[in-house]
Structures are given as C-alpha cells and as structure tokens.
Coordinates of C-alpha atoms (C1' of nucleotides) in Angstrom, one line a residue:
Chain Y
X1 CA 90.9 92.1 83.3
X2 CA 90.8 94.3 86.4
X3 CA 92.5 93.7 89.8
X4 CA 89.3 92.2 91.3
X5 CA 89.0 89.6 88.6
X6 CA 92.5 88.7 89.0
X7 CA 92.2 88.4 92.9
X8 CA 89.2 86.1 92.2
X9 CA 90.9 83.8 89.9
X10 CA 93.8 83.3 92.3
X11 CA 91.5 82.6 94.9
X12 CA 89.5 79.8 92.8
X13 CA 92.9 78.3 91.7
X14 CA 93.4 78.0 95.8
X15 CA 90.0 76.5 96.1
X16 CA 90.5 73.8 93.5
X17 CA 94.0 73.1 94.8
X18 CA 92.5 72.5 98.1
X19 CA 90.1 70.3 96.7
X20 CA 92.6 68.2 95.0
X21 CA 94.1 67.9 98.6
X22 CA 97.2 69.6 97.6
X23 CA 100.2 70.8 99.8
X24 CA 98.5 73.4 102.2
X25 CA 101.5 75.8 101.8
X26 CA 101.0 76.0 98.0
X27 CA 97.3 76.6 98.5
X28 CA 98.0 79.4 100.9
X29 CA 100.8 80.8 98.4
X30 CA 97.9 81.5 95.8
X31 CA 95.6 82.9 98.7
X32 CA 98.8 85.2 99.8
X33 CA 99.3 86.5 96.2
X34 CA 95.7 87.4 96.1
X35 CA 95.8 89.2 99.2
X36 CA 98.9 91.2 98.4
X37 CA 97.1 92.4 95.5
X38 CA 94.1 93.4 97.5
X39 CA 96.5 95.1 100.3
X40 CA 98.1 97.3 97.5
X41 CA 96.3 100.6 96.8
X42 CA 97.3 100.8 93.3
X43 CA 95.2 99.3 90.2
X44 CA 96.2 96.4 88.0
X45 CA 97.6 98.7 85.6
X46 CA 99.5 100.7 88.2
X47 CA 101.4 97.7 89.3
X48 CA 104.2 97.4 86.6
X49 CA 105.8 94.4 88.2
X50 CA 103.5 92.0 90.4
X51 CA 106.5 89.9 91.2
X52 CA 107.9 92.8 93.1
X53 CA 105.1 92.5 95.7
X54 CA 106.0 90.4 98.8
X55 CA 103.8 87.0 98.2
X56 CA 104.2 86.9 94.7
X57 CA 106.8 84.9 93.2
X58 CA 107.5 83.6 89.7
X59 CA 104.5 81.2 89.9
X60 CA 101.8 83.4 90.7
X61 CA 103.2 86.4 88.8
X62 CA 103.1 84.0 85.6
X63 CA 99.4 83.5 86.3
X64 CA 98.7 87.2 86.7
X65 CA 100.7 88.0 83.5
X66 CA 98.8 85.5 81.5
X67 CA 95.2 86.8 82.9
X68 CA 96.3 90.4 81.9
X69 CA 97.4 89.1 78.5
X70 CA 94.6 86.5 77.3
X71 CA 92.1 86.9 80.2
X72 CA 92.4 83.3 81.2
X73 CA 94.7 81.0 83.1
X74 CA 95.5 77.5 81.7
X75 CA 96.0 76.4 85.3
X76 CA 92.6 77.4 86.4
X77 CA 90.9 75.8 83.3
X78 CA 93.0 72.5 83.7
X79 CA 91.9 72.5 87.5
X80 CA 88.4 73.0 86.4
X81 CA 88.5 70.3 84.0
X82 CA 90.0 67.9 86.7
X83 CA 87.9 68.8 89.5
X84 CA 84.0 68.7 89.5
X85 CA 82.5 72.2 90.3
X86 CA 79.8 70.8 92.7
X87 CA 82.7 69.9 95.2
X88 CA 83.2 73.6 95.9
X89 CA 80.1 73.4 97.9
X90 CA 81.3 70.5 100.1
X91 CA 84.1 72.6 101.6
X92 CA 81.5 74.7 103.3
X93 CA 80.3 72.0 105.4
X94 CA 81.6 71.8 108.8
X95 CA 84.2 69.1 109.2
X96 CA 85.0 68.6 105.6
X97 CA 88.0 70.0 104.3
X98 CA 90.1 69.5 101.0
X99 CA 91.8 66.2 102.1
X100 CA 88.6 64.3 103.0
X101 CA 86.7 65.8 99.8
X102 CA 89.4 64.5 97.6
X103 CA 88.9 61.0 99.3
X104 CA 85.4 60.9 98.8
X105 CA 85.7 62.0 95.3
X106 CA 88.6 59.4 94.5
X107 CA 87.2 56.4 96.2
X108 CA 83.4 57.0 96.0
X109 CA 82.9 59.3 92.9
X110 CA 81.2 61.8 95.2
X111 CA 81.0 65.0 92.9
X112 CA 78.1 67.4 94.7
X113 CA 76.1 67.6 97.7
X114 CA 73.4 65.2 96.2
X115 CA 75.8 62.2 95.5
X116 CA 77.5 62.9 98.9
X117 CA 74.3 62.4 100.6
X118 CA 73.6 59.2 98.7
X119 CA 77.0 57.9 99.7
X120 CA 76.2 58.7 103.3
X121 CA 72.7 56.9 103.2
X122 CA 74.3 53.9 101.3
X123 CA 76.8 53.7 104.3
X124 CA 79.8 54.0 102.0
X125 CA 81.3 56.7 103.7
X126 CA 82.0 54.9 107.0
X127 CA 83.9 52.2 105.4
X128 CA 86.6 54.7 104.2
X129 CA 89.8 54.8 106.0
X130 CA 90.0 57.7 108.2
X131 CA 86.2 58.0 108.4
X132 CA 83.8 56.4 110.6
X133 CA 80.1 56.0 111.6
X134 CA 80.1 59.2 113.6
X135 CA 81.8 61.3 110.6
X136 CA 79.1 59.9 108.1
X137 CA 76.2 60.9 110.5
X138 CA 77.6 64.4 110.8
X139 CA 78.2 64.8 107.2
X140 CA 74.7 63.6 106.6
X141 CA 73.3 66.3 109.1
X142 CA 75.4 68.9 107.8
X143 CA 74.5 68.2 103.9
X144 CA 70.8 68.5 105.2
X145 CA 71.3 71.7 107.2
X146 CA 73.1 73.3 104.2
X147 CA 70.4 73.9 101.9
X148 CA 68.3 76.3 104.4
X149 CA 70.9 78.1 106.3
X150 CA 72.7 81.2 105.0
X151 CA 76.7 81.2 105.8
X152 CA 77.0 84.5 107.2
X153 CA 74.7 86.7 109.5
X154 CA 74.3 90.5 109.6
X155 CA 75.8 92.4 112.4
X156 CA 72.5 93.7 113.7
X157 CA 71.2 90.2 114.2
X158 CA 74.4 89.0 115.9
X159 CA 74.4 92.0 118.1
X160 CA 71.1 91.1 119.4
X161 CA 72.1 87.5 120.2
X162 CA 75.4 88.8 121.8
X163 CA 73.2 90.9 124.0
X164 CA 71.3 88.0 125.3
X165 CA 74.4 86.0 125.7
X166 CA 76.0 88.7 127.8
X167 CA 73.0 88.8 130.3
X168 CA 73.9 85.2 131.1
X169 CA 77.8 85.8 131.4
X170 CA 77.1 88.8 133.5
X171 CA 75.3 86.5 136.0
X172 CA 78.0 83.7 136.3
X173 CA 79.9 84.3 139.6
X174 CA 82.9 82.3 138.6
X175 CA 83.5 84.8 135.5
X176 CA 86.3 86.9 136.5
X177 CA 85.7 88.9 133.2
X178 CA 84.7 88.5 129.6
X179 CA 84.9 90.2 126.3
X180 CA 83.6 89.7 122.8
X181 CA 86.1 88.5 120.4
X182 CA 86.4 87.6 116.8
X183 CA 84.5 89.3 113.9
X184 CA 81.9 90.6 116.4
X185 CA 84.5 92.7 118.3
X186 CA 86.1 93.8 115.0
X187 CA 82.6 94.9 113.8
X188 CA 82.4 93.1 110.6
X189 CA 79.3 93.5 108.8
X190 CA 78.5 90.0 108.3
X191 CA 79.9 87.0 110.1
X192 CA 79.7 83.5 110.6
X193 CA 79.6 83.0 114.5
X194 CA 80.1 84.7 117.8
X195 CA 83.2 84.4 119.9
X196 CA 83.8 85.1 123.7
X197 CA 86.7 85.0 125.7
X198 CA 86.3 84.3 129.5
X199 CA 88.6 84.7 132.3
X200 CA 87.9 82.1 135.2
X201 CA 89.7 79.7 137.3
X202 CA 86.8 77.4 137.0
X203 CA 86.0 76.6 133.2
X204 CA 84.1 73.6 134.0
X205 CA 81.6 75.3 136.2
X206 CA 81.4 78.4 133.8
X207 CA 80.7 75.9 130.9
X208 CA 77.9 74.2 132.8
X209 CA 76.5 77.5 133.8
X210 CA 76.3 78.7 130.3
X211 CA 74.5 75.6 129.0
X212 CA 72.1 76.0 131.9
X213 CA 71.4 79.8 131.1
X214 CA 71.4 79.9 127.4
X215 CA 68.9 78.4 124.9
X216 CA 71.3 75.7 123.5
X217 CA 70.2 73.4 121.0
X218 CA 73.5 71.3 120.6
X219 CA 77.0 71.3 122.4
X220 CA 79.5 70.9 119.1
X221 CA 82.5 70.7 121.1
X222 CA 83.6 71.0 124.6
X223 CA 87.1 70.6 126.2
X224 CA 89.5 72.0 128.8
X225 CA 89.7 75.3 127.4
X226 CA 86.8 75.8 125.0
X227 CA 83.2 75.1 124.4
X228 CA 81.3 75.5 121.2
X229 CA 77.5 75.8 121.2
X230 CA 74.6 76.1 118.7
X231 CA 71.8 78.4 119.9
X232 CA 68.1 77.7 119.6
X233 CA 67.6 80.9 117.7
X234 CA 66.0 81.3 114.1
X235 CA 69.2 80.1 112.3
X236 CA 71.2 78.1 114.9
X237 CA 74.0 80.4 115.2
X238 CA 77.3 78.9 116.8
X239 CA 79.0 80.4 119.5
X240 CA 82.5 79.7 120.9
X241 CA 83.5 80.4 124.3
X242 CA 87.4 80.2 125.3
X243 CA 88.3 79.9 128.9
X244 CA 91.4 81.2 130.0
X245 CA 93.2 82.6 133.3
X246 CA 93.1 86.0 134.1
X247 CA 96.9 86.1 133.6
X248 CA 96.4 84.9 129.9
X249 CA 93.3 87.3 129.1
X250 CA 95.0 90.0 127.2
X251 CA 96.9 87.6 124.9
X252 CA 94.0 85.3 124.5
X253 CA 91.8 88.0 123.6
X254 CA 94.1 89.5 121.0
X255 CA 94.4 85.9 119.5
X256 CA 90.7 85.3 119.3
X257 CA 90.1 88.7 118.1
X258 CA 92.1 88.3 114.9
X259 CA 91.8 88.7 112.1
X260 CA 93.8 85.9 111.2
X261 CA 95.9 87.6 108.6
X262 CA 96.7 90.1 111.5
X263 CA 97.5 87.4 113.9
X264 CA 99.9 85.9 111.2
X265 CA 101.6 89.3 110.6
X266 CA 101.9 89.8 114.4
X267 CA 103.6 86.0 114.7
X268 CA 106.0 86.5 111.9
X269 CA 107.0 90.0 113.6
X270 CA 107.6 88.0 116.9
X271 CA 109.4 85.3 115.3
X272 CA 111.8 87.6 113.7
X273 CA 112.7 88.7 117.3
X274 CA 113.1 85.1 118.7
X275 CA 109.6 85.0 120.3
X276 CA 106.5 82.9 119.8
X277 CA 103.1 84.3 120.3
X278 CA 100.3 82.1 121.2
X279 CA 97.0 82.7 123.1
X280 CA 98.7 82.1 126.4
X281 CA 101.4 84.5 125.9
X282 CA 104.6 85.3 124.3
X283 CA 107.4 82.8 124.7
X284 CA 111.0 83.2 124.3
X285 CA 112.2 80.5 122.0
X286 CA 115.5 80.1 123.6
X287 CA 114.8 80.2 127.3
X288 CA 111.3 79.0 127.1
X289 CA 110.0 81.8 129.3
X290 CA 106.6 82.9 128.7
X291 CA 105.3 86.6 129.2
X292 CA 101.8 87.6 130.0
X293 CA 100.4 91.1 129.7
X294 CA 97.8 93.3 131.7
X295 CA 96.3 94.6 128.6
X296 CA 96.4 94.2 124.7
X297 CA 98.3 97.8 125.0
X298 CA 101.0 96.3 126.9
X299 CA 101.2 93.5 124.5
X300 CA 101.3 95.4 121.5
X301 CA 104.0 97.7 123.4
X302 CA 106.2 94.8 123.7
X303 CA 106.5 94.7 120.0
X304 CA 107.3 98.4 119.7
X305 CA 103.8 99.2 118.5
X306 CA 101.0 101.3 120.1
X307 CA 97.8 100.0 120.8
X308 CA 96.1 98.8 117.5
X309 CA 92.3 99.2 117.8
X310 CA 90.2 95.8 117.2
X311 CA 88.3 97.2 114.4
X312 CA 91.4 97.8 112.2
X313 CA 93.1 94.4 112.6
X314 CA 92.7 93.2 109.0
X315 CA 96.4 92.3 108.4
X316 CA 96.9 95.2 106.1
X317 CA 98.9 98.3 107.0
X318 CA 98.0 98.6 110.6
X319 CA 101.1 96.9 111.9
X320 CA 103.6 99.1 110.1
X321 CA 101.4 102.1 110.9
X322 CA 101.4 101.1 114.7
X323 CA 105.3 101.1 114.5
X324 CA 105.3 104.8 113.4
X325 CA 102.6 106.2 115.6
X326 CA 102.4 107.1 119.2
X327 CA 98.6 106.2 119.0
X328 CA 95.8 105.9 116.4
X329 CA 93.9 109.1 117.1
X330 CA 90.6 107.8 115.8
X331 CA 87.1 109.3 116.9
X332 CA 85.8 107.7 120.0
X333 CA 82.4 107.9 121.6
X334 CA 83.5 110.6 124.2
X335 CA 84.3 113.0 121.2
X336 CA 80.5 112.9 120.2
X337 CA 78.7 116.0 121.4
X338 CA 75.5 115.6 119.5
X339 CA 73.2 113.3 117.2
X340 CA 72.2 115.1 114.2
X341 CA 69.5 112.7 112.6
X342 CA 66.4 111.7 114.9
X343 CA 62.7 111.4 114.3
X344 CA 59.7 112.2 116.6
X345 CA 56.0 111.6 116.8
X346 CA 55.6 114.3 114.5
X347 CA 56.6 111.7 111.6
X348 CA 57.4 108.1 112.1
X349 CA 59.3 108.2 115.4
X350 CA 57.7 106.7 118.6
X351 CA 58.7 109.5 121.1
X352 CA 58.0 113.3 121.3
X353 CA 60.6 115.9 120.8
X354 CA 60.9 116.4 124.8
X355 CA 61.3 112.5 125.4
X356 CA 64.1 112.4 122.7
X357 CA 65.9 115.4 123.8
X358 CA 65.9 114.4 127.5
X359 CA 67.4 110.9 126.5
X360 CA 70.0 112.6 124.6
X361 CA 70.9 114.9 127.4
X362 CA 71.1 111.8 129.8
X363 CA 73.7 110.4 127.1
X364 CA 75.9 113.5 127.9
X365 CA 75.2 115.3 124.6
X366 CA 75.1 118.9 124.3
X367 CA 72.8 119.3 121.5
X368 CA 70.8 117.5 119.0
X369 CA 68.8 118.3 115.8
X370 CA 65.3 117.1 115.1
X371 CA 64.9 115.9 111.7
X372 CA 61.5 114.5 110.9
X373 CA 60.4 113.4 107.3
X374 CA 59.2 115.8 104.8
X375 CA 55.8 115.9 103.2
X376 CA 56.1 113.6 100.2
X377 CA 57.2 110.8 102.4
X378 CA 53.4 110.0 103.4
X379 CA 54.3 106.6 104.6
X380 CA 56.3 107.9 107.2
X381 CA 53.7 110.7 108.1
X382 CA 56.1 113.5 106.7
X383 CA 55.3 117.0 107.7
X384 CA 54.1 119.7 105.5
X385 CA 55.4 123.5 105.9
X386 CA 52.7 124.2 108.4
X387 CA 53.5 121.3 110.8
X388 CA 57.2 122.0 110.2
X389 CA 56.4 125.5 111.7
X390 CA 54.5 124.0 114.7
X391 CA 57.2 121.8 115.5
X392 CA 59.7 124.9 115.1
X393 CA 57.6 126.7 117.8
X394 CA 57.5 123.6 120.3
X395 CA 61.4 123.2 119.8
X396 CA 61.7 127.0 120.7
X397 CA 59.7 126.5 123.8
X398 CA 61.8 123.6 124.9
X399 CA 64.9 125.4 124.4
X400 CA 63.6 128.3 126.5
X401 CA 63.3 125.9 129.5
X402 CA 66.7 124.6 128.8
X403 CA 68.4 127.8 128.9
X404 CA 72.1 127.3 128.2
X405 CA 72.0 123.6 129.5
X406 CA 71.2 122.2 126.1
X407 CA 69.9 123.2 122.8
X408 CA 67.5 121.6 120.3
X409 CA 67.9 122.5 116.5
X410 CA 65.3 122.5 114.2
X411 CA 66.0 120.4 111.0
X412 CA 64.5 118.1 108.5
X413 CA 65.3 114.7 106.7
X414 CA 64.0 116.1 103.4
X415 CA 63.0 113.7 100.7
X416 CA 64.9 114.0 97.3
X417 CA 62.0 113.2 95.1
X418 CA 62.1 110.7 92.2
X419 CA 62.3 113.3 89.3
X420 CA 65.3 115.1 91.5
X421 CA 63.2 117.9 92.9
X422 CA 63.5 118.7 96.5
X423 CA 60.6 118.4 99.1
X424 CA 60.6 121.9 100.4
X425 CA 61.4 125.3 98.7
X426 CA 64.5 127.4 99.5
X427 CA 62.1 129.8 101.8
X428 CA 61.2 126.9 103.9
X429 CA 64.7 125.5 104.2
X430 CA 66.0 128.7 105.0
X431 CA 64.0 129.0 108.3
X432 CA 65.6 125.7 109.5
X433 CA 68.8 125.3 111.4
X434 CA 70.3 122.1 109.5
X435 CA 69.0 120.4 106.7
X436 CA 69.4 116.8 105.8
X437 CA 68.5 115.3 102.4
X438 CA 68.0 111.7 101.4
X439 CA 66.6 109.4 98.8
X440 CA 63.6 107.3 100.0
X441 CA 61.8 106.3 97.1
X442 CA 62.5 104.8 93.3
X443 CA 65.6 102.9 94.5
X444 CA 65.8 100.9 91.2
X445 CA 66.6 103.9 89.0
X446 CA 69.9 103.8 87.0
X447 CA 73.1 105.2 88.2
X448 CA 72.8 108.4 86.1
X449 CA 69.3 109.3 87.3
X450 CA 70.0 108.5 91.1
X451 CA 73.4 110.5 90.7
X452 CA 71.2 113.3 89.3
X453 CA 69.0 113.4 92.1
X454 CA 72.0 113.5 94.5
X455 CA 73.5 116.4 92.6
X456 CA 70.7 118.6 92.9
X457 CA 70.3 118.0 96.5
X458 CA 74.1 118.7 97.1
X459 CA 73.8 121.9 95.0
X460 CA 71.2 123.2 97.1
X461 CA 73.0 125.9 99.4
X462 CA 70.8 124.8 102.4
X463 CA 71.6 121.0 102.4
X464 CA 74.2 120.2 104.8
X465 CA 74.3 116.4 104.7
X466 CA 73.1 113.4 102.7
X467 CA 71.8 110.9 104.9
X468 CA 72.4 107.0 104.5
X469 CA 74.1 107.6 100.9
X470 CA 73.2 104.2 99.5
X471 CA 70.1 103.2 101.4
X472 CA 71.5 99.6 101.5
X473 CA 70.3 97.1 104.4
X474 CA 73.1 94.9 105.3
X475 CA 72.3 91.2 104.1
X476 CA 68.8 92.2 103.0
X477 CA 69.2 95.1 100.5
X478 CA 71.7 96.4 98.1
X479 CA 71.1 100.0 97.9
X480 CA 70.6 102.4 95.1
X481 CA 73.2 102.7 92.2
X482 CA 75.5 105.3 93.6
X483 CA 78.8 106.2 91.9
X484 CA 80.7 106.7 95.2
X485 CA 83.8 108.2 93.8
X486 CA 81.7 110.9 92.1
X487 CA 79.7 111.5 95.3
X488 CA 82.6 112.2 97.4
X489 CA 84.0 114.4 94.8
X490 CA 80.7 116.5 94.7
X491 CA 80.7 116.4 98.5
X492 CA 83.9 118.2 98.4
X493 CA 83.2 120.4 95.7
X494 CA 79.7 121.5 97.3
X495 CA 80.8 121.4 100.9
X496 CA 78.0 118.7 101.7
X497 CA 78.8 116.2 104.3
X498 CA 78.0 112.6 104.1
X499 CA 76.4 110.6 106.9
X500 CA 77.9 107.3 108.3
X501 CA 74.5 105.8 109.6
X502 CA 74.9 104.3 113.2
X503 CA 71.9 102.1 112.6
X504 CA 73.5 98.4 112.9
X505 CA 71.6 97.1 109.7
X506 CA 72.6 100.2 107.8
X507 CA 76.2 101.4 108.7
X508 CA 76.2 103.3 105.3
X509 CA 78.6 104.5 104.1
X510 CA 80.8 101.7 104.6
X511 CA 84.3 102.0 106.2
X512 CA 86.0 102.0 102.9
X513 CA 84.3 104.7 101.7
X514 CA 84.4 107.2 104.8
X515 CA 88.1 106.4 104.6
X516 CA 88.1 107.8 101.0
X517 CA 85.9 110.9 101.9
X518 CA 88.2 111.7 104.8
X519 CA 91.2 111.4 102.4
X520 CA 89.2 113.9 100.1
X521 CA 88.7 116.2 103.2
X522 CA 84.8 115.7 103.2
X523 CA 83.1 116.1 106.4
X524 CA 81.2 113.2 107.9
X525 CA 78.3 113.0 110.5
X526 CA 77.8 109.8 112.5
X527 CA 74.2 109.8 113.3
X528 CA 71.6 107.2 114.8
X529 CA 68.7 108.0 113.0
X530 CA 66.6 107.2 116.0
X531 CA 63.2 106.4 115.7
X532 CA 63.0 105.5 119.3
X533 CA 64.7 106.1 122.5
X534 CA 66.7 102.8 122.5
X535 CA 68.0 103.5 118.9
X536 CA 69.9 106.4 120.4
X537 CA 72.0 103.8 122.0
X538 CA 73.3 102.6 118.4
X539 CA 75.9 105.5 118.6
X540 CA 78.8 103.3 119.7
X541 CA 78.3 100.9 116.6
X542 CA 78.6 103.9 114.3
X543 CA 81.5 105.3 115.9
X544 CA 83.2 101.8 115.8
X545 CA 82.3 101.7 112.1
X546 CA 84.0 105.1 111.6
X547 CA 87.1 103.7 113.3
X548 CA 87.2 101.0 111.1
X549 CA 87.6 103.6 108.4
X550 CA 90.5 105.4 110.5
X551 CA 88.1 108.4 110.9
X552 CA 89.7 111.2 113.1
X553 CA 87.4 113.2 115.3
X554 CA 88.0 116.5 113.4
X555 CA 86.3 114.8 110.1
X556 CA 83.2 114.2 112.2
X557 CA 80.6 117.3 112.1
X558 CA 78.9 116.2 115.6
X559 CA 82.2 115.9 117.5
X560 CA 82.0 120.0 117.4
X561 CA 81.2 122.0 120.4
X562 CA 77.6 123.4 120.5
X563 CA 79.4 127.0 119.9
X564 CA 81.3 125.9 117.0
X565 CA 78.2 124.0 115.3
X566 CA 76.0 127.3 115.6
X567 CA 78.7 129.2 114.1
X568 CA 79.2 126.4 111.4
X569 CA 75.4 126.2 110.3
X570 CA 75.5 130.1 109.9
X571 CA 78.4 129.9 107.7
X572 CA 77.6 129.4 103.8
X573 CA 78.4 125.9 102.6
X574 CA 82.1 125.8 101.4
X575 CA 83.1 128.6 103.6
Chain W
dG1 C1' 104.3 78.2 95.7
dC2 C1' 107.4 81.7 98.4
dC3 C1' 111.3 83.2 100.8
dG4 C1' 116.0 84.3 102.9
dT5 C1' 121.1 91.1 107.7
dT6 C1' 121.1 83.0 110.0
dT7 C1' 119.4 80.3 104.5
dT8 C1' 118.9 78.8 97.3
dC9 C1' 116.7 74.2 101.0
dG10 C1' 113.6 73.6 104.4
dG11 C1' 110.9 75.7 106.8
dC12 C1' 106.2 78.1 106.1
dC13 C1' 101.6 80.7 112.7
dC14 C1' 100.0 78.2 116.7
dG15 C1' 97.1 75.3 119.5
dA16 C1' 92.5 72.7 120.5
dC17 C1' 89.4 69.2 119.5
dT18 C1' 87.4 65.2 117.1
dG19 C1' 87.4 60.8 115.7
dT20 C1' 89.9 57.8 114.2
dT21 C1' 93.3 55.6 115.5
dT22 C1' 96.8 52.8 119.1
dT23 C1' 100.1 57.6 118.1
dC24 C1' 97.8 61.1 114.8
dA25 C1' 95.7 63.3 110.5
dG26 C1' 92.3 66.6 109.5
dT27 C1' 89.7 70.4 110.6
dC28 C1' 89.0 74.7 112.5
dG29 C1' 89.7 79.3 113.9

DNA sequence: GCCGTTTTCGGCCCGACTGTTTTCAGTCG
C-alpha cells in the first residue's frame, strides 16, 4: 500500500466515525494523522516509524502498520459493516453533520438519500427531538438539489462570477474596502463558494445594497456580521460576505482567507505565547487586551514571521519557513517583462499582430513572442512555411517602427504530430526566434506513446518550450498521460523549458509540479496563450499559480530583460 | 485519538448563525 492509499483509509475512518456521531476530537485525530503523512515529503517506505510524526500516536500508527502489513484495516472493515455506505452522501448536504445523520439512522432507519427523502415526505423527521418543521423542509430541498449540482466549481467560472460581484461592491459607498478571501484568494483550482471580507461602519446598509445589486436567488443566512447568498447563476453558487470594521480588516482577512489548517497552526502558535487569534484581532489571554493590525504583514510580524503570501497558506511548512526568512522571494507580476505565447488572426487568434503588440506594450511589457499554430492543426488555421515567412516579414516591419521601444519576436506553437514527428523541418525552425512545441491531437494515447512524442520534441535543438504540458482543462478534461517526473528530468537534460499556462481553465503545470521543476533547476515560462486582447489579462492568474508553487523570478524565462532574452535564444540549448 | 520547557489528565482553534429550544447543540467555515 502506498502513502496515498494509507491517507485515504485514515480519512475514510474519520468519515465513518463522524457518521457514528463519535467524539469530534477522535475524528479529527484520524484526519490529523492523514495530514501528517501528506505533509511529509517522504514516501511510505522511507518513513520508518510513523508514530514519530507529530499527530500520529499509538492508535493511528497501529492502523498504518496494519495497512502496510495486511493491506486492510480491521477498524475500517468493522465501521463499514456497522454504518451503511449510503450515509456518506448525506454528509455533503448543507445543515447535516454526523450527529444528526446518526440520529436519522438510529431513529428512522435512514440509510441513503432516497430513504431520507421518504422520511422527510412522511413528516417523520420533524418529529425527532432536535429537528423541526424547518429542518425537515431544508433537508428535503437539499436532497432534491444534490442530484444536479457539482460540489466544487472550477476557478475560471468563479473568477467570472467574482468579477461581477466586484462591480457591485465597487459602487457601494458605505464600503470602505473589500477583498476576496477563502479559496478564491488562495487561488485553489476548484472551490465550493466565494468569500468576501468587507470593511464598513454600516453592515446593514451594505447587506441591503448587495442584495439589491446582485442577482440573488436566496439569502441563506444573515446576521450582524455576515450574510450568505445564493446567486442566480447557472449552478447557484453560494457567496459569503463578512462585515468588519476597518481596524479589524487585516485579522478578518487573514482569518477568512484560511486555509483552515493554516489558521489552526497560527492559533496554536499564538496560544503558545499566551495569545488568542480570532477574526477580530489578537487577544492577550491574561489582560484581555486586543490588538489589531494595519496589514496582514504587521499581523504576521507580531508572531515573528514574514508575510506569508495567501496562495501558500496551506498549513504545511509555510509557517516554519516564514520564521526563518526575511521574505518569500516569489515571482510577482512586476517581474514579468514579456508574454511568450500568443495567437493572432494568422491562425485562430482574434486580433492582428499589431493589436496584440500594442496591448502588450500598454501592459508595460518590453517584448512578446508571436506563436501561431503550425500547418497540421487545420482546425485552428495553422500556418504553413509560406505564411510563416509572410508573418515574419510583417513582424520585421512592425519592429522597424518600434525602434528600441519594444520588440516582437517571431515564433510558433508547433504541433507535435500523433506519430511524434514535428510539424516543421529544422531549416524552417532555424529561421524563427523562439519555438514552442505542444500536443494538440491524439490525447488518448498511452503514456509510453505520449512520452515518446514529448521526448522527440524536447530533443530537437530548436524547441525551447513545451506548452501546456498535460493539456488538461480544469474540471472538464483530465489531460493526456504524462509521466511528469520523467518529463521534468528530460527538461533538465535537454535544456527545454516548461510552460505554466496562465489561462484560468488550464493552469498547467500545476503548482506541485512547477515546484518540482524548479527544484530540478528546470526553467519555466508563464504565458497567457492569448487568443484575444482580454486574454492577455490572465497573466496575474498564472503568476499567482506560480507563487503557489514557490516559484522565484529567476526560474521564469519571461522575467528576463529583452537583452538577456535575446542572448538566451542565441545560445544553444543547455548552454 | 493525541499531546505535554505548565501537564500522563484534561484539554484539543474560534466565533457566527440557525433552529430548536427556554439556555443551547449542531453545523459551518
């Protein structure tokens, strides 16, 4: 059994204990044990004594040892025999937790969604102690909605909704300031809902104005300090607004940004020095005095930490690292000097070379690379050698006008054909400034075939970058079968860079893999792959994804100055 | 179930809101 499987069993045990209405601390002990394994970089085999990890004690270590020896857990098997499997789905219904589900099971014989629905319709649920008419109605509604609604939504969709929300927030005068919080601020790839923290002296007025301005289908909660609504969008996404005073804003923002695990660790740290963290500030447990902070940076500084970027607050090693460092020296949008991957009307882009160049120049970039598709990708209007040459001539004319103010480099996003051949000859590639290679066809080939294709591209002396290395679309398409460890190793051996595609539905490579790539001294490029002017605006999403992977500016090709980049593309690969 | 430069027992992160209750448990983030 590998570590992933062991983690899964520990989490399963926790879930079953929850369904039994067990002691919450016992439940979280199993979750903590799973987390301890997950946060350790070693493989299961490399961890000699699991009990030596913080969070794993006698009981959980015994389960782990048993799993490694026999491949199963008596405890889990017993739980499974005791608790109907159909109850697992009930935990996902809002308003239902382990205690209530245990009661429904014991008193009414509810075993799954269907029997729960029947119990509600027979009005048996409202008769239970601790339940009532309203609860029964809520449960029934939730059961009916559960069949059609995904649990989590891709970031691309949530970013669009949040842009609409912010148009409303921006125009409410009673709001002093606001910020995204939660998973959206941490830029998780998939998330359940959207969170905002709002500084205001008039929470009631703001709540009313939000309800007025947004298309809301239901207000699911409203109190003095918070409001939760369901949007009238395709899926009925839920949005939480937290209202705080200006003084509380920094601690509230930290609190509602999470992650939960990060917050737990911060609070333990505070507790060890006699303080208590809440969304309202940091309280001295002895004197009761409460401190607030002007920024998250000041908040972290109070605990002897440098500012921890929101996107790495996962409750892993970031707090220990923050105690050691002056700052996290990650890449920022300001480091980005260029975009190395974009399309024009020559292939499937919506704007001309000049229009793309002008938009990039207005973003403050110093250079760009035009990389239209190559001839085999007919659906995208890929360029043949003749059109490529014409394009190059147009680029030279535009460059002549720019003088030293800006530069357009001529490139291609060359197709790696299904049989591994490349779409252009070396003679053609030699005439280009920057060559990207990518897979666009035959996604379902087996790993060996896909890897052979990638290998051939990487071995080519002109191919500088592999674009969107897995081809996934978040929440929709898994991507092709890439052995990522091998790909990173080859990238290192051949001096080929890998792309972090900034398109919010791609973000490919993931943060975990760009981190591994950086550790292997592989260069990365953060590119928008823009097919239109507004897609050039995706760069910050890509940069944040890179920061999630702890990427430093020197790892990223497009942080190079133009002069440095020109020298770089003249050097042979692996120089 | 885990943990202890206060501790081998008694805590375990903290607070808001809802719906059920007459003072609070359960759920959520």
